[in-house]
Amino acid sequence: MGDNHGSRKNHQVFDVAIDLEPQVGSREWFDDDGKLKRTGTVWTASAHIITAVIGSGVLSLAWATAQLGWIAGPSVLFLFSMVTYYTSTLLASCYRSGDPVTGKRNYTYMDAVRANLGGSYVRICGMVQYLNLFGISISYTIASSISMMAVKRSNCFHKSGGKNPCHMNANPYMIAFGIAEIIFSQIPDFDQLWWLSIVAAVMSFTYSTIGLGLGIAKVAENGKVMGSLTGISIGTVTQTQKLWRSFQALGDIAFAYSYSIILIEIQDTVRSPPAESKTMKKASLISVIVTTLFYMSCGCFGYAALGDKSPGNLLTGFGFYNPYWLLDIANVAIVIHLVGAYQVFCQPLFAFIEKEAARRFPDSEFITREIKVGSYKLNLFRLVWRTAFVVTTTVISMLLPFFNDIVGLLGALGFWPLTVYFPVQMYIAQKQIPKWSTRWLCLQILSGACLVITIAAAAGSIAGVAGDLKSVKPFKTGY
């Protein structure tokens, strides 16, 4: 049915082209680069950003707020939102090379780096991007196993009337998640399925809203707001732990805001005129305001509800509170969301390795040959490489099953290079801002300050992993 509709549309284009003149038909249906016309607006772009940003990062915000306290916690959240918004406007300006209306379009973040900076910058950007995607797949494996166990534990706890502590091992759940990902990774263009982003959006809003609702309900039940102005008190943790945890909290917050990696791709769905950069700047402002309000609510209500005991993953912190079925729904929503999100984030990495292999070994049958199995085309290299990738991320997740530390480290590693450094350098190159001018100096100071934050956050997260490894034996994770 879809094909008939498509062919009818093509006939209409053809008729228009004959009856009037060729240019009118092509102008109506195609863009300046010969591709199909884009139809995105401020609202569709905002929706894309919001659904991409509000994900598993929201779960660690109550913990991050607990480390920093009532003054620094919301202030740091607000500061990250300002920096993210500002650098995203710089990045949006780099969508077209040269003229902002008629210049050549860059379809991906990497294209923009290639067009504006070129050379070794492209390789460094690629490495950072792919390393980030690899890390995200590990954090998603850990987060989904924690959620699967939370469902099992809450049901076990209620069955035994609270008598059974219900200890369990995370490994079988990580392996189950890995098996599901191996199967999904073999589906061609899985990330292009139209319903995938709708499911992801519904799931992420479901668990985020339940987390927020439980926080509000707990505050009402306690009859008071937990927490303190300076965060978790020394005594509960040592002075050194307090410092490292505060640094790690910066990484957790940075991870929650990371969307610059997909900004150019979202901008490429926006129609023109007006210039795409104008639309994108408005969309960034709307989505940063919405996500910041949401994050403030989740982080602050989670901290107000649980105080110093705020856990690394908010939904496991409400533990065995009633209604436990509501927590089960939230945790199932996390698992469904992350199963799809894993594939969406891994597809660019899969495609890159497969293209490179085909380019370097064009005569290898193992890499290029496709075997028909019914209507499905099986490629041996794709089968082996993607399976190996999923197995690797699953094994690393079993070795380092610390959701919070990994999220902090990822936030730190991705924040400065992808959200600040490259957008700033591309903007300077494109606008030809003179060296040592006031504007140039201000941009470099911003970049330098964010680099310091990234180093601190990375150090805090590594210290967190080192501390956790003392108490947890690899492959023996119990909760």
PDB file of C-alpha atoms in Angstrom, residues 70-349:
ATOM      1  CA  TRP A  70      20.821  22.500  47.751  1.00  0.00           C
ATOM      2  CA  ILE A  71      22.968  25.481  46.688  1.00  0.00           C
ATOM      3  CA  ALA A  72      25.537  23.991  44.295  1.00  0.00           C
ATOM      4  CA  GLY A  73      23.309  21.190  42.901  1.00  0.00           C
ATOM      5  CA  PRO A  74      20.618  23.281  41.133  1.00  0.00           C
ATOM      6  CA  SER A  75      23.248  25.975  40.295  1.00  0.00           C
ATOM      7  CA  VAL A  76      25.465  23.454  38.469  1.00  0.00           C
ATOM      8  CA  LEU A  77      22.427  22.029  36.616  1.00  0.00           C
ATOM      9  CA  PHE A  78      21.511  25.551  35.500  1.00  0.00           C
ATOM     10  CA  LEU A  79      25.118  26.338  34.518  1.00  0.00           C
ATOM     11  CA  PHE A  80      25.390  23.202  32.348  1.00  0.00           C
ATOM     12  CA  SER A  81      22.093  24.087  30.646  1.00  0.00           C
ATOM     13  CA  MET A  82      23.422  27.589  29.805  1.00  0.00           C
ATOM     14  CA  VAL A  83      26.703  26.249  28.397  1.00  0.00           C
ATOM     15  CA  THR A  84      24.881  23.514  26.434  1.00  0.00           C
ATOM     16  CA  TYR A  85      22.464  26.047  24.938  1.00  0.00           C
ATOM     17  CA  TYR A  86      25.205  28.534  24.026  1.00  0.00           C
ATOM     18  CA  THR A  87      27.519  25.974  22.391  1.00  0.00           C
ATOM     19  CA  SER A  88      24.578  24.405  20.537  1.00  0.00           C
ATOM     20  CA  THR A  89      23.875  27.820  18.928  1.00  0.00           C
ATOM     21  CA  LEU A  90      27.545  27.933  17.811  1.00  0.00           C
ATOM     22  CA  LEU A  91      27.218  24.400  16.415  1.00  0.00           C
ATOM     23  CA  ALA A  92      23.955  25.257  14.616  1.00  0.00           C
ATOM     24  CA  SER A  93      25.802  28.082  12.803  1.00  0.00           C
ATOM     25  CA  CYS A  94      28.229  25.506  11.358  1.00  0.00           C
ATOM     26  CA  TYR A  95      25.496  23.470   9.609  1.00  0.00           C
ATOM     27  CA  ARG A  96      26.178  25.240   6.308  1.00  0.00           C
ATOM     28  CA  SER A  97      29.680  26.042   5.108  1.00  0.00           C
ATOM     29  CA  GLY A  98      30.050  29.672   4.063  1.00  0.00           C
ATOM     30  CA  ASP A  99      26.726  31.453   3.560  1.00  0.00           C
ATOM     31  CA  PRO A 100      24.121  30.527   6.264  1.00  0.00           C
ATOM     32  CA  VAL A 101      21.326  30.318   3.644  1.00  0.00           C
ATOM     33  CA  THR A 102      22.937  29.034   0.446  1.00  0.00           C
ATOM     34  CA  GLY A 103      26.192  27.448   1.657  1.00  0.00           C
ATOM     35  CA  LYS A 104      26.924  23.709   1.304  1.00  0.00           C
ATOM     36  CA  ARG A 105      25.061  21.612   3.868  1.00  0.00           C
ATOM     37  CA  ASN A 106      26.887  19.355   6.356  1.00  0.00           C
ATOM     38  CA  TYR A 107      24.705  16.317   7.105  1.00  0.00           C
ATOM     39  CA  THR A 108      26.501  15.062  10.238  1.00  0.00           C
ATOM     40  CA  TYR A 109      28.649  16.388  13.094  1.00  0.00           C
ATOM     41  CA  MET A 110      31.698  14.819  11.431  1.00  0.00           C
ATOM     42  CA  ASP A 111      30.904  16.519   8.094  1.00  0.00           C
ATOM     43  CA  ALA A 112      30.793  19.872   9.888  1.00  0.00           C
ATOM     44  CA  VAL A 113      34.205  19.211  11.502  1.00  0.00           C
ATOM     45  CA  ARG A 114      35.617  18.129   8.109  1.00  0.00           C
ATOM     46  CA  ALA A 115      34.288  21.242   6.339  1.00  0.00           C
ATOM     47  CA  ASN A 116      35.329  23.776   9.009  1.00  0.00           C
ATOM     48  CA  LEU A 117      38.509  22.328  10.537  1.00  0.00           C
ATOM     49  CA  GLY A 118      39.625  19.365   8.405  1.00  0.00           C
ATOM     50  CA  GLY A 119      42.848  17.360   8.818  1.00  0.00           C
ATOM     51  CA  SER A 120      43.647  15.641  12.084  1.00  0.00           C
ATOM     52  CA  TYR A 121      40.602  17.255  13.770  1.00  0.00           C
ATOM     53  CA  VAL A 122      38.353  14.865  11.841  1.00  0.00           C
ATOM     54  CA  ARG A 123      40.248  11.795  13.095  1.00  0.00           C
ATOM     55  CA  ILE A 124      40.273  13.043  16.707  1.00  0.00           C
ATOM     56  CA  CYS A 125      36.548  13.874  16.540  1.00  0.00           C
ATOM     57  CA  GLY A 126      35.817  10.417  15.108  1.00  0.00           C
ATOM     58  CA  MET A 127      37.788   8.697  17.860  1.00  0.00           C
ATOM     59  CA  VAL A 128      36.040  10.668  20.623  1.00  0.00           C
ATOM     60  CA  GLN A 129      32.618  10.051  19.065  1.00  0.00           C
ATOM     61  CA  TYR A 130      33.072   6.310  18.611  1.00  0.00           C
ATOM     62  CA  LEU A 131      34.654   5.905  22.052  1.00  0.00           C
ATOM     63  CA  ASN A 132      31.645   7.717  23.492  1.00  0.00           C
ATOM     64  CA  LEU A 133      29.197   5.450  21.633  1.00  0.00           C
ATOM     65  CA  PHE A 134      31.099   2.393  22.883  1.00  0.00           C
ATOM     66  CA  GLY A 135      30.874   3.704  26.453  1.00  0.00           C
ATOM     67  CA  ILE A 136      27.166   4.485  26.129  1.00  0.00           C
ATOM     68  CA  SER A 137      26.467   0.877  25.079  1.00  0.00           C
ATOM     69  CA  ILE A 138      28.227  -0.308  28.279  1.00  0.00           C
ATOM     70  CA  SER A 139      26.234   2.085  30.493  1.00  0.00           C
ATOM     71  CA  TYR A 140      22.968   0.941  28.851  1.00  0.00           C
ATOM     72  CA  THR A 141      23.827  -2.726  29.528  1.00  0.00           C
ATOM     73  CA  ILE A 142      24.481  -1.944  33.208  1.00  0.00           C
ATOM     74  CA  ALA A 143      21.372   0.263  33.606  1.00  0.00           C
ATOM     75  CA  SER A 144      19.025  -2.302  32.026  1.00  0.00           C
ATOM     76  CA  SER A 145      20.372  -5.153  34.188  1.00  0.00           C
ATOM     77  CA  ILE A 146      19.856  -3.016  37.343  1.00  0.00           C
ATOM     78  CA  SER A 147      16.249  -2.350  36.268  1.00  0.00           C
ATOM     79  CA  MET A 148      15.543  -6.025  35.482  1.00  0.00           C
ATOM     80  CA  MET A 149      16.883  -6.970  38.915  1.00  0.00           C
ATOM     81  CA  ALA A 150      14.847  -4.212  40.593  1.00  0.00           C
ATOM     82  CA  VAL A 151      11.640  -5.760  39.180  1.00  0.00           C
ATOM     83  CA  LYS A 152      12.665  -9.258  40.296  1.00  0.00           C
ATOM     84  CA  ARG A 153      13.726  -8.068  43.748  1.00  0.00           C
ATOM     85  CA  SER A 154      10.633  -5.987  44.482  1.00  0.00           C
ATOM     86  CA  ASN A 155       8.373  -8.916  43.547  1.00  0.00           C
ATOM     87  CA  CYS A 156      10.502 -11.362  45.613  1.00  0.00           C
ATOM     88  CA  PHE A 157      10.496  -8.950  48.561  1.00  0.00           C
ATOM     89  CA  HIS A 158       6.725  -8.561  48.522  1.00  0.00           C
ATOM     90  CA  LYS A 159       6.132 -12.293  48.155  1.00  0.00           C
ATOM     91  CA  SER A 160       8.202 -13.001  51.274  1.00  0.00           C
ATOM     92  CA  GLY A 161       6.616 -10.119  53.177  1.00  0.00           C
ATOM     93  CA  GLY A 162      10.023  -8.479  53.579  1.00  0.00           C
ATOM     94  CA  LYS A 163      11.625 -11.526  55.250  1.00  0.00           C
ATOM     95  CA  ASN A 164      13.855 -12.488  52.318  1.00  0.00           C
ATOM     96  CA  PRO A 165      16.662  -9.965  51.475  1.00  0.00           C
ATOM     97  CA  CYS A 166      16.441 -11.272  47.866  1.00  0.00           C
ATOM     98  CA  HIS A 167      20.125 -11.011  46.932  1.00  0.00           C
ATOM     99  CA  MET A 168      20.809 -11.725  43.278  1.00  0.00           C
ATOM    100  CA  ASN A 169      23.522 -11.700  40.664  1.00  0.00           C
ATOM    101  CA  ALA A 170      23.515  -9.128  37.841  1.00  0.00           C
ATOM    102  CA  ASN A 171      25.338 -11.316  35.312  1.00  0.00           C
ATOM    103  CA  PRO A 172      22.382 -13.389  33.980  1.00  0.00           C
ATOM    104  CA  TYR A 173      20.474 -10.149  33.313  1.00  0.00           C
ATOM    105  CA  MET A 174      23.415  -8.579  31.489  1.00  0.00           C
ATOM    106  CA  ILE A 175      23.789 -11.751  29.400  1.00  0.00           C
ATOM    107  CA  ALA A 176      20.038 -11.728  28.567  1.00  0.00           C
ATOM    108  CA  PHE A 177      20.315  -8.067  27.471  1.00  0.00           C
ATOM    109  CA  GLY A 178      23.408  -8.940  25.383  1.00  0.00           C
ATOM    110  CA  ILE A 179      21.610 -11.811  23.616  1.00  0.00           C
ATOM    111  CA  ALA A 180      18.690  -9.497  22.745  1.00  0.00           C
ATOM    112  CA  GLU A 181      21.163  -6.919  21.339  1.00  0.00           C
ATOM    113  CA  ILE A 182      22.974  -9.547  19.234  1.00  0.00           C
ATOM    114  CA  ILE A 183      19.629 -10.450  17.604  1.00  0.00           C
ATOM    115  CA  PHE A 184      18.549  -6.818  17.073  1.00  0.00           C
ATOM    116  CA  SER A 185      21.969  -5.798  15.741  1.00  0.00           C
ATOM    117  CA  GLN A 186      21.436  -8.134  12.758  1.00  0.00           C
ATOM    118  CA  ILE A 187      18.233  -6.353  11.672  1.00  0.00           C
ATOM    119  CA  PRO A 188      19.182  -4.045   8.765  1.00  0.00           C
ATOM    120  CA  ASP A 189      18.506  -0.308   9.430  1.00  0.00           C
ATOM    121  CA  PHE A 190      17.006  -1.079  12.853  1.00  0.00           C
ATOM    122  CA  ASP A 191      17.601   2.542  13.894  1.00  0.00           C
ATOM    123  CA  GLN A 192      15.526   3.779  10.920  1.00  0.00           C
ATOM    124  CA  LEU A 193      12.268   2.076  12.013  1.00  0.00           C
ATOM    125  CA  TRP A 194       9.683   4.868  12.219  1.00  0.00           C
ATOM    126  CA  TRP A 195       8.041   3.616  15.420  1.00  0.00           C
ATOM    127  CA  LEU A 196      11.298   3.274  17.341  1.00  0.00           C
ATOM    128  CA  SER A 197      11.605   6.943  18.349  1.00  0.00           C
ATOM    129  CA  ILE A 198       7.921   7.030  19.404  1.00  0.00           C
ATOM    130  CA  VAL A 199       8.415   3.995  21.675  1.00  0.00           C
ATOM    131  CA  ALA A 200      11.642   5.523  23.076  1.00  0.00           C
ATOM    132  CA  ALA A 201       9.907   8.845  23.783  1.00  0.00           C
ATOM    133  CA  VAL A 202       6.936   7.188  25.525  1.00  0.00           C
ATOM    134  CA  MET A 203       9.221   4.946  27.631  1.00  0.00           C
ATOM    135  CA  SER A 204      11.649   7.684  28.708  1.00  0.00           C
ATOM    136  CA  PHE A 205       8.776   9.981  29.740  1.00  0.00           C
ATOM    137  CA  THR A 206       7.093   7.075  31.559  1.00  0.00           C
ATOM    138  CA  TYR A 207      10.029   6.230  33.821  1.00  0.00           C
ATOM    139  CA  SER A 208      11.153   9.838  34.289  1.00  0.00           C
ATOM    140  CA  THR A 209       7.643  10.920  35.280  1.00  0.00           C
ATOM    141  CA  ILE A 210       7.210   7.963  37.661  1.00  0.00           C
ATOM    142  CA  GLY A 211      10.556   8.847  39.282  1.00  0.00           C
ATOM    143  CA  LEU A 212       9.438  12.461  39.654  1.00  0.00           C
ATOM    144  CA  GLY A 213       5.980  11.434  40.968  1.00  0.00           C
ATOM    145  CA  LEU A 214       7.470   9.063  43.556  1.00  0.00           C
ATOM    146  CA  GLY A 215       9.831  11.813  44.711  1.00  0.00           C
ATOM    147  CA  ILE A 216       6.934  14.246  45.218  1.00  0.00           C
ATOM    148  CA  ALA A 217       4.838  11.562  46.996  1.00  0.00           C
ATOM    149  CA  LYS A 218       7.746  10.670  49.311  1.00  0.00           C
ATOM    150  CA  VAL A 219       8.330  14.333  50.238  1.00  0.00           C
ATOM    151  CA  ALA A 220       4.610  14.636  51.055  1.00  0.00           C
ATOM    152  CA  GLU A 221       4.762  11.400  53.093  1.00  0.00           C
ATOM    153  CA  ASN A 222       7.861  12.536  55.035  1.00  0.00           C
ATOM    154  CA  GLY A 223       6.254  15.911  55.670  1.00  0.00           C
ATOM    155  CA  LYS A 224       9.662  17.560  55.248  1.00  0.00           C
ATOM    156  CA  VAL A 225      12.395  18.221  52.723  1.00  0.00           C
ATOM    157  CA  MET A 226      15.491  16.076  53.231  1.00  0.00           C
ATOM    158  CA  GLY A 227      19.039  17.124  52.397  1.00  0.00           C
ATOM    159  CA  SER A 228      21.262  20.037  53.347  1.00  0.00           C
ATOM    160  CA  LEU A 229      22.712  23.178  51.762  1.00  0.00           C
ATOM    161  CA  THR A 230      26.160  21.632  51.263  1.00  0.00           C
ATOM    162  CA  GLY A 231      25.135  18.080  50.351  1.00  0.00           C
ATOM    163  CA  ILE A 232      26.206  14.774  51.826  1.00  0.00           C
ATOM    164  CA  SER A 233      27.936  15.444  55.157  1.00  0.00           C
ATOM    165  CA  ILE A 234      31.537  14.605  56.012  1.00  0.00           C
ATOM    166  CA  GLY A 235      31.218  11.763  58.461  1.00  0.00           C
ATOM    167  CA  THR A 236      28.823   9.881  56.219  1.00  0.00           C
ATOM    168  CA  VAL A 237      31.732  10.019  53.733  1.00  0.00           C
ATOM    169  CA  THR A 238      35.375  11.015  54.213  1.00  0.00           C
ATOM    170  CA  GLN A 239      36.687  14.407  53.069  1.00  0.00           C
ATOM    171  CA  THR A 240      38.450  12.812  50.093  1.00  0.00           C
ATOM    172  CA  GLN A 241      35.311  10.862  49.095  1.00  0.00           C
ATOM    173  CA  LYS A 242      33.265  14.063  49.329  1.00  0.00           C
ATOM    174  CA  LEU A 243      35.658  15.809  46.910  1.00  0.00           C
ATOM    175  CA  TRP A 244      35.774  12.947  44.390  1.00  0.00           C
ATOM    176  CA  ARG A 245      32.015  12.423  44.536  1.00  0.00           C
ATOM    177  CA  SER A 246      31.378  16.135  43.960  1.00  0.00           C
ATOM    178  CA  PHE A 247      33.604  15.956  40.867  1.00  0.00           C
ATOM    179  CA  GLN A 248      31.821  12.813  39.679  1.00  0.00           C
ATOM    180  CA  ALA A 249      28.459  14.585  40.102  1.00  0.00           C
ATOM    181  CA  LEU A 250      29.632  17.106  37.467  1.00  0.00           C
ATOM    182  CA  GLY A 251      30.168  14.213  35.034  1.00  0.00           C
ATOM    183  CA  ASP A 252      26.704  12.774  35.783  1.00  0.00           C
ATOM    184  CA  ILE A 253      25.085  16.148  35.045  1.00  0.00           C
ATOM    185  CA  ALA A 254      27.166  16.590  31.863  1.00  0.00           C
ATOM    186  CA  PHE A 255      26.039  13.137  30.658  1.00  0.00           C
ATOM    187  CA  ALA A 256      22.383  14.087  31.171  1.00  0.00           C
ATOM    188  CA  TYR A 257      22.784  17.100  28.841  1.00  0.00           C
ATOM    189  CA  SER A 258      24.809  15.505  26.034  1.00  0.00           C
ATOM    190  CA  TYR A 259      23.020  15.920  22.716  1.00  0.00           C
ATOM    191  CA  SER A 260      25.510  17.913  20.614  1.00  0.00           C
ATOM    192  CA  ILE A 261      26.610  14.656  18.954  1.00  0.00           C
ATOM    193  CA  ILE A 262      23.224  14.443  17.147  1.00  0.00           C
ATOM    194  CA  LEU A 263      22.402  18.171  16.791  1.00  0.00           C
ATOM    195  CA  ILE A 264      23.561  18.500  13.162  1.00  0.00           C
ATOM    196  CA  GLU A 265      21.611  15.354  12.173  1.00  0.00           C
ATOM    197  CA  ILE A 266      18.451  16.832  13.731  1.00  0.00           C
ATOM    198  CA  GLN A 267      19.125  20.168  12.002  1.00  0.00           C
ATOM    199  CA  ASP A 268      19.271  18.300   8.691  1.00  0.00           C
ATOM    200  CA  THR A 269      15.554  17.448   9.061  1.00  0.00           C
ATOM    201  CA  VAL A 270      14.543  21.136   9.298  1.00  0.00           C
ATOM    202  CA  ARG A 271      12.978  22.866   6.279  1.00  0.00           C
ATOM    203  CA  SER A 272      14.349  26.088   4.838  1.00  0.00           C
ATOM    204  CA  PRO A 273      13.637  29.057   4.577  1.00  0.00           C
ATOM    205  CA  PRO A 274      14.108  30.508   7.175  1.00  0.00           C
ATOM    206  CA  ALA A 275      17.774  29.527   7.557  1.00  0.00           C
ATOM    207  CA  GLU A 276      18.078  26.186   9.411  1.00  0.00           C
ATOM    208  CA  SER A 277      20.375  27.766  12.009  1.00  0.00           C
ATOM    209  CA  LYS A 278      17.617  30.225  13.051  1.00  0.00           C
ATOM    210  CA  THR A 279      15.091  27.408  13.510  1.00  0.00           C
ATOM    211  CA  MET A 280      17.644  25.270  15.350  1.00  0.00           C
ATOM    212  CA  LYS A 281      18.597  28.029  17.793  1.00  0.00           C
ATOM    213  CA  LYS A 282      14.914  28.426  18.729  1.00  0.00           C
ATOM    214  CA  ALA A 283      14.499  24.628  19.025  1.00  0.00           C
ATOM    215  CA  SER A 284      17.604  24.394  21.239  1.00  0.00           C
ATOM    216  CA  LEU A 285      16.279  27.119  23.539  1.00  0.00           C
ATOM    217  CA  ILE A 286      12.861  25.441  23.889  1.00  0.00           C
ATOM    218  CA  SER A 287      14.311  21.969  24.482  1.00  0.00           C
ATOM    219  CA  VAL A 288      17.003  23.141  26.942  1.00  0.00           C
ATOM    220  CA  ILE A 289      14.341  25.009  28.981  1.00  0.00           C
ATOM    221  CA  VAL A 290      12.020  21.948  29.012  1.00  0.00           C
ATOM    222  CA  THR A 291      14.775  19.462  29.902  1.00  0.00           C
ATOM    223  CA  THR A 292      16.270  21.763  32.558  1.00  0.00           C
ATOM    224  CA  LEU A 293      12.883  22.171  34.289  1.00  0.00           C
ATOM    225  CA  PHE A 294      12.423  18.412  34.117  1.00  0.00           C
ATOM    226  CA  TYR A 295      15.936  17.697  35.399  1.00  0.00           C
ATOM    227  CA  MET A 296      15.617  20.230  38.218  1.00  0.00           C
ATOM    228  CA  SER A 297      12.339  18.574  39.245  1.00  0.00           C
ATOM    229  CA  CYS A 298      13.723  15.003  39.115  1.00  0.00           C
ATOM    230  CA  GLY A 299      17.055  15.849  40.768  1.00  0.00           C
ATOM    231  CA  CYS A 300      15.589  18.117  43.448  1.00  0.00           C
ATOM    232  CA  PHE A 301      12.514  16.030  44.338  1.00  0.00           C
ATOM    233  CA  GLY A 302      14.626  12.862  44.396  1.00  0.00           C
ATOM    234  CA  TYR A 303      17.070  14.545  46.801  1.00  0.00           C
ATOM    235  CA  ALA A 304      14.251  16.088  48.848  1.00  0.00           C
ATOM    236  CA  ALA A 305      12.687  12.617  49.195  1.00  0.00           C
ATOM    237  CA  LEU A 306      15.793  10.555  49.974  1.00  0.00           C
ATOM    238  CA  GLY A 307      18.390  13.061  51.228  1.00  0.00           C
ATOM    239  CA  ASP A 308      21.924  11.702  51.731  1.00  0.00           C
ATOM    240  CA  LYS A 309      20.647   8.213  50.862  1.00  0.00           C
ATOM    241  CA  SER A 310      19.871   9.226  47.240  1.00  0.00           C
ATOM    242  CA  PRO A 311      21.169   6.299  45.139  1.00  0.00           C
ATOM    243  CA  GLY A 312      23.043   6.353  41.827  1.00  0.00           C
ATOM    244  CA  ASN A 313      19.891   5.143  40.077  1.00  0.00           C
ATOM    245  CA  LEU A 314      16.801   6.966  41.383  1.00  0.00           C
ATOM    246  CA  LEU A 315      14.313   4.192  40.618  1.00  0.00           C
ATOM    247  CA  THR A 316      16.200   1.596  42.626  1.00  0.00           C
ATOM    248  CA  GLY A 317      16.306   3.991  45.593  1.00  0.00           C
ATOM    249  CA  PHE A 318      12.578   3.821  46.205  1.00  0.00           C
ATOM    250  CA  GLY A 319      13.376   0.143  46.704  1.00  0.00           C
ATOM    251  CA  PHE A 320      10.392  -1.618  48.104  1.00  0.00           C
ATOM    252  CA  TYR A 321       7.937   1.219  48.581  1.00  0.00           C
ATOM    253  CA  ASN A 322       4.343   0.725  47.595  1.00  0.00           C
ATOM    254  CA  PRO A 323       2.863   0.797  45.046  1.00  0.00           C
ATOM    255  CA  TYR A 324       5.635  -1.577  43.961  1.00  0.00           C
ATOM    256  CA  TRP A 325       3.892  -2.340  40.645  1.00  0.00           C
ATOM    257  CA  LEU A 326       4.421   1.313  39.657  1.00  0.00           C
ATOM    258  CA  LEU A 327       8.161   0.909  40.138  1.00  0.00           C
ATOM    259  CA  ASP A 328       7.991  -2.285  38.097  1.00  0.00           C
ATOM    260  CA  ILE A 329       6.345  -0.374  35.235  1.00  0.00           C
ATOM    261  CA  ALA A 330       9.080   2.291  35.413  1.00  0.00           C
ATOM    262  CA  ASN A 331      11.877  -0.286  35.408  1.00  0.00           C
ATOM    263  CA  VAL A 332      10.326  -2.258  32.520  1.00  0.00           C
ATOM    264  CA  ALA A 333      10.039   1.046  30.598  1.00  0.00           C
ATOM    265  CA  ILE A 334      13.774   1.658  31.167  1.00  0.00           C
ATOM    266  CA  VAL A 335      14.652  -1.789  29.777  1.00  0.00           C
ATOM    267  CA  ILE A 336      12.438  -1.360  26.667  1.00  0.00           C
ATOM    268  CA  HIS A 337      13.874   2.126  26.043  1.00  0.00           C
ATOM    269  CA  LEU A 338      17.491   1.008  26.438  1.00  0.00           C
ATOM    270  CA  VAL A 339      17.139  -2.068  24.200  1.00  0.00           C
ATOM    271  CA  GLY A 340      16.222   0.261  21.299  1.00  0.00           C
ATOM    272  CA  ALA A 341      18.535   3.118  22.317  1.00  0.00           C
ATOM    273  CA  TYR A 342      21.545   0.753  22.359  1.00  0.00           C
ATOM    274  CA  GLN A 343      20.970  -0.015  18.676  1.00  0.00           C
ATOM    275  CA  VAL A 344      20.393   3.622  17.690  1.00  0.00           C
ATOM    276  CA  PHE A 345      23.693   4.665  19.294  1.00  0.00           C
ATOM    277  CA  CYS A 346      25.667   1.695  17.956  1.00  0.00           C
ATOM    278  CA  GLN A 347      24.529   1.900  14.306  1.00  0.00           C
ATOM    279  CA  PRO A 348      26.991   4.701  13.315  1.00  0.00           C
ATOM    280  CA  LEU A 349      29.860   2.687  14.828  1.00  0.00           C
TER     281      LEU A 349
END
